[in-house]
Amino acid sequence: MNTCPLLLHSVNAGFPSPADDFVEMQLNIHDHLIKHPCASFFLRVGGESMKGAGIYPGDILVVDRSLQAQKSDIVIAIIEGEFTVKQLKFNQHGKPRLIAANRAYAPIECDNIEIWGVVTGVVRKYK
Amino acid sequence: MSSANTNEWIALADCNNFYASCERCFNPQLIGRAIVILSNNDGCVIARSAEAKALGIQMGVPFFEIRPLVEMHGVLAYSSNFPLYGDLSARVMQLLHVHAQEIEFYSIDEAFFTLPTTHCPESYCTSIKEQVQQCTGIPISIGIASTKTLAKIASKLAKKSRGTFLIQEANRQQVLENTLIEDIWGIGRRLSKRLQNCGIRTAWQLAMADEQYLLKRFGVCMLRTSHELRGIPSLALENSPEAKQSIRVSRTFPESVHDLDSLLQQLSFFADRACQKLRQEQQKALYVDTFIEGPYPTRKHRSTRFYLDSPSDYTPDFIHAVELSGQKLFHHCEIRKAGVTLHHFSSKNAWQQDFFSLPRDHQKQNTLMQQFDSINQKFGKGSLRFLSSGKREFSRGARLSPRYTTSWNDLALVK
């Protein structure tokens, strides 16, 4: 949903506002964060495994499902029926590995890692 | 490819077990498990995953009837989560729209669309299907043919094959010979009985039936269906859907209603909800039907109709009408289900053309309803209610999954 500026100032007859001809759509953070609206979803971070990549518990991840996951992308994968956020890497045999950005978490290797989507952004609110 | 050059291909995209697929999108643990989705107030089964269908759970069955089965097989039951289904439907439709020349959004989980003529229809639709699956997580099937009625048959076959199915001249006869009359779009139980009595049992027989005979015995709609089955397009894509002809709000009560006051509260609540929908449609209604239904298995049904003096979209008019109707219907028996239906619509705009000559109280009523709707839109359904509908909480069903895509508090968690 875009916002639309509403011109509420009443104009006295004969004195049009000089700004009226230059009204533009206000900036919308959605446009900046999302390239493919149909395929993009927000998920909330619930663990500390990606702290080293600046992804903290409570953050909102912007996830684009239309992208093919590339090496080094941060991805959402499904492991044992749960969503997990990790960095995608490949070992020398070309097998996918999910790497945490936190030493306390071991890499995950398995034959058929299901990638749910690619993380394209993170949103954090301080107040 | 005889008809490919003469007319364009019409495709029907249909989401597989749509509501169950939506529930799985953000809860991967549900993949492969039997799921059922329940109607408002968790009354009846309105959708089933393939696994639930395989257990023999029927569409529309009251939930309490299948409880033993549910417990025995660990079937998961969910209240209907329409904010989620609506959002995912909009995404699927948007993706289809991009690839379609013309599109008709037929229902929450189906759309007819025409294909650009330059492509091989099957491979084009396979790539659409894969894209929708990847972007939204919703699996779809696409049937392709030269007419809407054939596309509908093709979409059922697509579910049984690789997700797309093309009916063309080469395989049309074979497909139609294997399609029963009751499986044709728009032919219900009553019509199929009548057709069977005339010796028409398969879609092929209907396609080949004598035109004059069909027209005389069954009317022009059946003739159109017969033409469509022959591959002659007789039903156009409707890009601007007709305005609704009626609006119905009904509920099966979680616990039976025995007293008049509770019944009137429920009816008043239904009238309120129906009028909100009516104003959304920019319509006014002239009369309202009210019904009550007794308990299973007889489900004794009583209904009555109430005409207003003039078309209205003002909630108090209809609350008054359904309260009088409820008093008339009530007869000290147990009530399991009740509902109201608004009928005979006229466009609100027809009224607004002479806005300045409207009586003052009409203007006031309009303003009041506008404010009422905008407060409910802003603060959530049921924030502002009519006292006559009691202090009921807006029921969201006891087994509701999170509204993953429409509420900041309901986002799926990632470890």
XYZ file of C-alpha atoms in Angstrom, chain B residues 144-409:
266
model
C -5.650 -25.866 -21.228
C -8.214 -26.150 -24.009
C -10.046 -24.104 -26.625
C -13.068 -23.339 -24.369
C -13.741 -22.659 -20.688
C -15.790 -25.829 -20.174
C -13.043 -27.993 -21.693
C -10.376 -26.128 -19.682
C -12.303 -26.991 -16.517
C -12.220 -30.694 -17.455
C -8.518 -30.379 -18.363
C -7.696 -28.848 -14.976
C -9.126 -31.896 -13.181
C -6.976 -34.150 -15.372
C -3.970 -31.890 -14.748
C -4.213 -32.721 -11.037
C -3.851 -36.417 -11.865
C -0.958 -35.917 -14.295
C 2.053 -33.611 -14.070
C 0.170 -30.465 -13.150
C -0.769 -29.386 -16.699
C -3.085 -31.009 -19.207
C -3.923 -29.974 -22.762
C -7.155 -30.961 -24.494
C -6.859 -30.579 -28.264
C -8.649 -32.098 -31.248
C -6.447 -35.202 -31.176
C -7.439 -36.299 -27.671
C -10.786 -34.517 -27.178
C -13.052 -37.452 -28.019
C -11.145 -39.854 -25.767
C -11.186 -37.388 -22.850
C -14.912 -36.624 -23.221
C -15.866 -40.299 -23.483
C -14.194 -40.780 -20.096
C -15.853 -37.726 -18.499
C -19.158 -38.325 -16.749
C -21.966 -35.840 -17.227
C -22.004 -34.842 -13.539
C -18.334 -33.823 -13.748
C -19.019 -31.097 -16.312
C -18.818 -27.470 -15.161
C -22.281 -26.080 -14.477
C -24.148 -29.399 -14.557
C -25.391 -30.213 -11.082
C -27.059 -33.293 -9.660
C -30.574 -32.489 -10.861
C -29.538 -31.735 -14.432
C -27.334 -34.804 -14.698
C -30.262 -36.996 -13.583
C -32.453 -35.479 -16.308
C -29.714 -35.949 -18.906
C -29.177 -39.555 -17.857
C -32.892 -40.177 -18.251
C -32.501 -39.032 -21.845
C -29.615 -41.487 -22.362
C -26.871 -38.854 -22.144
C -24.262 -40.149 -19.709
C -20.884 -38.889 -20.912
C -19.540 -35.509 -21.965
C -19.001 -36.933 -25.459
C -22.699 -37.839 -25.769
C -23.643 -34.317 -24.709
C -21.229 -32.824 -27.248
C -22.758 -34.928 -30.016
C -26.419 -34.520 -28.974
C -28.891 -32.964 -31.401
C -28.944 -29.167 -31.027
C -32.684 -28.673 -31.459
C -33.396 -31.452 -28.978
C -31.082 -29.936 -26.339
C -32.537 -26.475 -26.863
C -36.120 -27.710 -26.493
C -35.554 -30.038 -23.560
C -32.895 -28.168 -21.585
C -32.672 -24.592 -22.806
C -29.956 -22.381 -24.188
C -27.423 -22.879 -21.355
C -27.188 -26.602 -22.087
C -26.766 -25.853 -25.793
C -23.875 -23.541 -24.927
C -22.276 -26.259 -22.805
C -22.614 -28.705 -25.700
C -20.946 -26.212 -28.065
C -18.146 -25.629 -25.563
C -17.527 -29.382 -25.355
C -17.221 -29.443 -29.135
C -14.507 -26.807 -28.905
C -16.676 -23.873 -30.018
C -16.140 -21.030 -27.504
C -19.558 -19.939 -26.235
C -18.663 -18.468 -22.843
C -16.525 -15.346 -22.767
C -14.002 -14.518 -20.075
C -15.577 -12.121 -17.627
C -13.039 -9.534 -16.598
C -15.487 -7.351 -14.723
C -17.466 -9.615 -12.453
C -21.163 -8.944 -12.057
C -22.037 -7.248 -8.814
C -23.164 -9.706 -6.181
C -26.844 -10.604 -6.254
C -27.171 -11.395 -2.563
C -25.129 -11.331 0.630
C -25.462 -14.059 3.230
C -24.063 -14.282 6.751
C -24.791 -17.435 8.746
C -23.234 -19.474 11.524
C -23.501 -22.893 13.070
C -23.498 -22.119 16.804
C -20.811 -23.741 18.962
C -23.546 -24.355 21.548
C -27.233 -24.526 20.738
C -29.328 -21.391 21.261
C -32.490 -21.931 23.310
C -33.792 -18.454 24.195
C -35.168 -15.619 22.109
C -32.773 -12.960 23.443
C -29.679 -14.886 22.381
C -31.197 -15.586 18.971
C -31.988 -11.901 18.401
C -28.452 -10.939 19.442
C -27.010 -13.382 16.925
C -29.342 -12.211 14.132
C -28.521 -8.596 14.885
C -24.818 -9.406 14.639
C -25.395 -11.146 11.271
C -27.332 -8.138 9.963
C -24.509 -5.844 11.047
C -21.888 -7.939 9.223
C -24.054 -8.308 6.099
C -24.627 -4.539 5.931
C -20.893 -3.871 6.208
C -20.376 -6.137 3.182
C -23.274 -4.443 1.392
C -21.703 -1.000 1.807
C -18.355 -2.387 0.632
C -20.118 -3.454 -2.565
C -21.606 0.055 -2.902
C -25.112 -1.424 -2.974
C -28.430 -1.038 -1.203
C -30.785 -3.954 -0.511
C -34.571 -4.052 -0.517
C -35.373 -7.151 1.521
C -33.808 -9.612 3.944
C -34.402 -13.345 4.477
C -33.865 -14.755 7.958
C -33.620 -18.464 8.720
C -33.148 -20.735 11.737
C -32.242 -24.399 11.745
C -32.795 -27.106 14.381
C -30.263 -29.692 15.535
C -28.856 -32.607 13.566
C -30.162 -35.014 12.131
C -33.554 -33.469 11.167
C -32.199 -29.884 10.890
C -35.709 -28.470 10.838
C -35.529 -25.289 8.750
C -37.753 -22.201 9.148
C -37.352 -18.955 7.245
C -39.126 -15.672 6.618
C -38.737 -12.619 4.380
C -38.954 -8.941 5.379
C -39.322 -6.075 2.869
C -38.098 -2.573 3.666
C -39.985 0.507 2.446
C -37.108 1.426 0.157
C -33.605 0.101 -0.663
C -31.206 0.740 2.215
C -27.668 0.135 3.422
C -28.331 1.546 6.890
C -27.614 -1.165 9.483
C -30.374 -0.230 11.991
C -33.014 -0.758 9.254
C -31.886 -4.353 8.869
C -31.356 -5.017 12.584
C -34.983 -3.966 13.101
C -36.065 -6.245 10.226
C -34.217 -9.346 11.442
C -35.356 -8.832 15.043
C -39.002 -8.838 13.938
C -38.262 -11.872 11.729
C -36.546 -13.671 14.609
C -39.533 -13.097 16.910
C -41.775 -14.556 14.248
C -39.556 -17.645 13.685
C -38.789 -18.443 17.326
C -40.809 -21.340 18.779
C -38.987 -22.442 21.969
C -36.937 -25.113 20.211
C -33.212 -25.714 20.140
C -31.457 -23.737 17.372
C -28.136 -24.971 15.942
C -27.733 -22.593 13.034
C -29.150 -19.272 11.855
C -28.436 -16.660 9.230
C -29.594 -13.681 7.206
C -29.437 -12.968 3.454
C -29.822 -9.521 1.871
C -31.500 -9.448 -1.560
C -32.601 -7.241 -4.461
C -29.690 -4.879 -4.816
C -29.639 -1.495 -6.405
C -26.599 0.652 -6.894
C -25.806 3.116 -4.150
C -24.575 5.526 -6.807
C -28.007 5.734 -8.339
C -29.040 7.300 -5.075
C -26.078 9.571 -4.822
C -26.803 11.254 -8.106
C -29.423 13.315 -6.381
C -27.394 13.738 -3.262
C -28.492 17.302 -2.733
C -32.150 16.466 -2.790
C -31.837 13.632 -0.270
C -33.769 14.147 2.927
C -31.506 15.295 5.739
C -31.735 12.108 7.761
C -30.443 10.103 4.779
C -27.356 12.249 4.712
C -26.906 11.779 8.444
C -27.364 8.030 8.118
C -24.796 7.901 5.328
C -22.271 9.860 7.369
C -22.899 7.702 10.431
C -22.320 4.454 8.493
C -19.209 5.860 6.820
C -17.734 6.745 10.211
C -18.797 3.372 11.620
C -17.072 1.503 8.773
C -13.899 3.553 8.894
C -13.497 3.036 12.658
C -13.929 -0.712 12.213
C -11.476 -0.684 9.340
C -8.918 1.201 11.370
C -9.207 -0.594 14.693
C -10.245 -4.041 13.505
C -13.546 -5.756 12.861
C -15.999 -5.521 15.699
C -14.283 -2.604 17.482
C -17.519 -0.696 17.150
C -20.710 -2.710 17.439
C -24.418 -2.274 17.825
C -25.627 -2.899 21.358
C -28.338 -5.187 20.008
C -25.698 -7.689 18.890
C -24.649 -8.134 22.509
C -21.210 -8.126 24.048
C -19.974 -10.937 21.886
C -16.342 -11.148 20.978
C -15.641 -11.439 17.283
C -15.184 -15.177 16.922
C -11.926 -16.233 15.306
C -12.239 -19.952 15.777
C -10.430 -21.909 18.439
C -7.912 -23.557 16.104
C -6.682 -20.562 14.171
C -3.164 -20.506 12.754
C -1.249 -17.193 12.880
C -2.063 -14.513 10.285
C 1.472 -14.846 8.956
C 1.227 -12.212 6.213
C -1.188 -9.619 7.573
C -0.247 -9.073 11.217
C 3.131 -7.932 12.593
C 2.507 -9.965 15.745
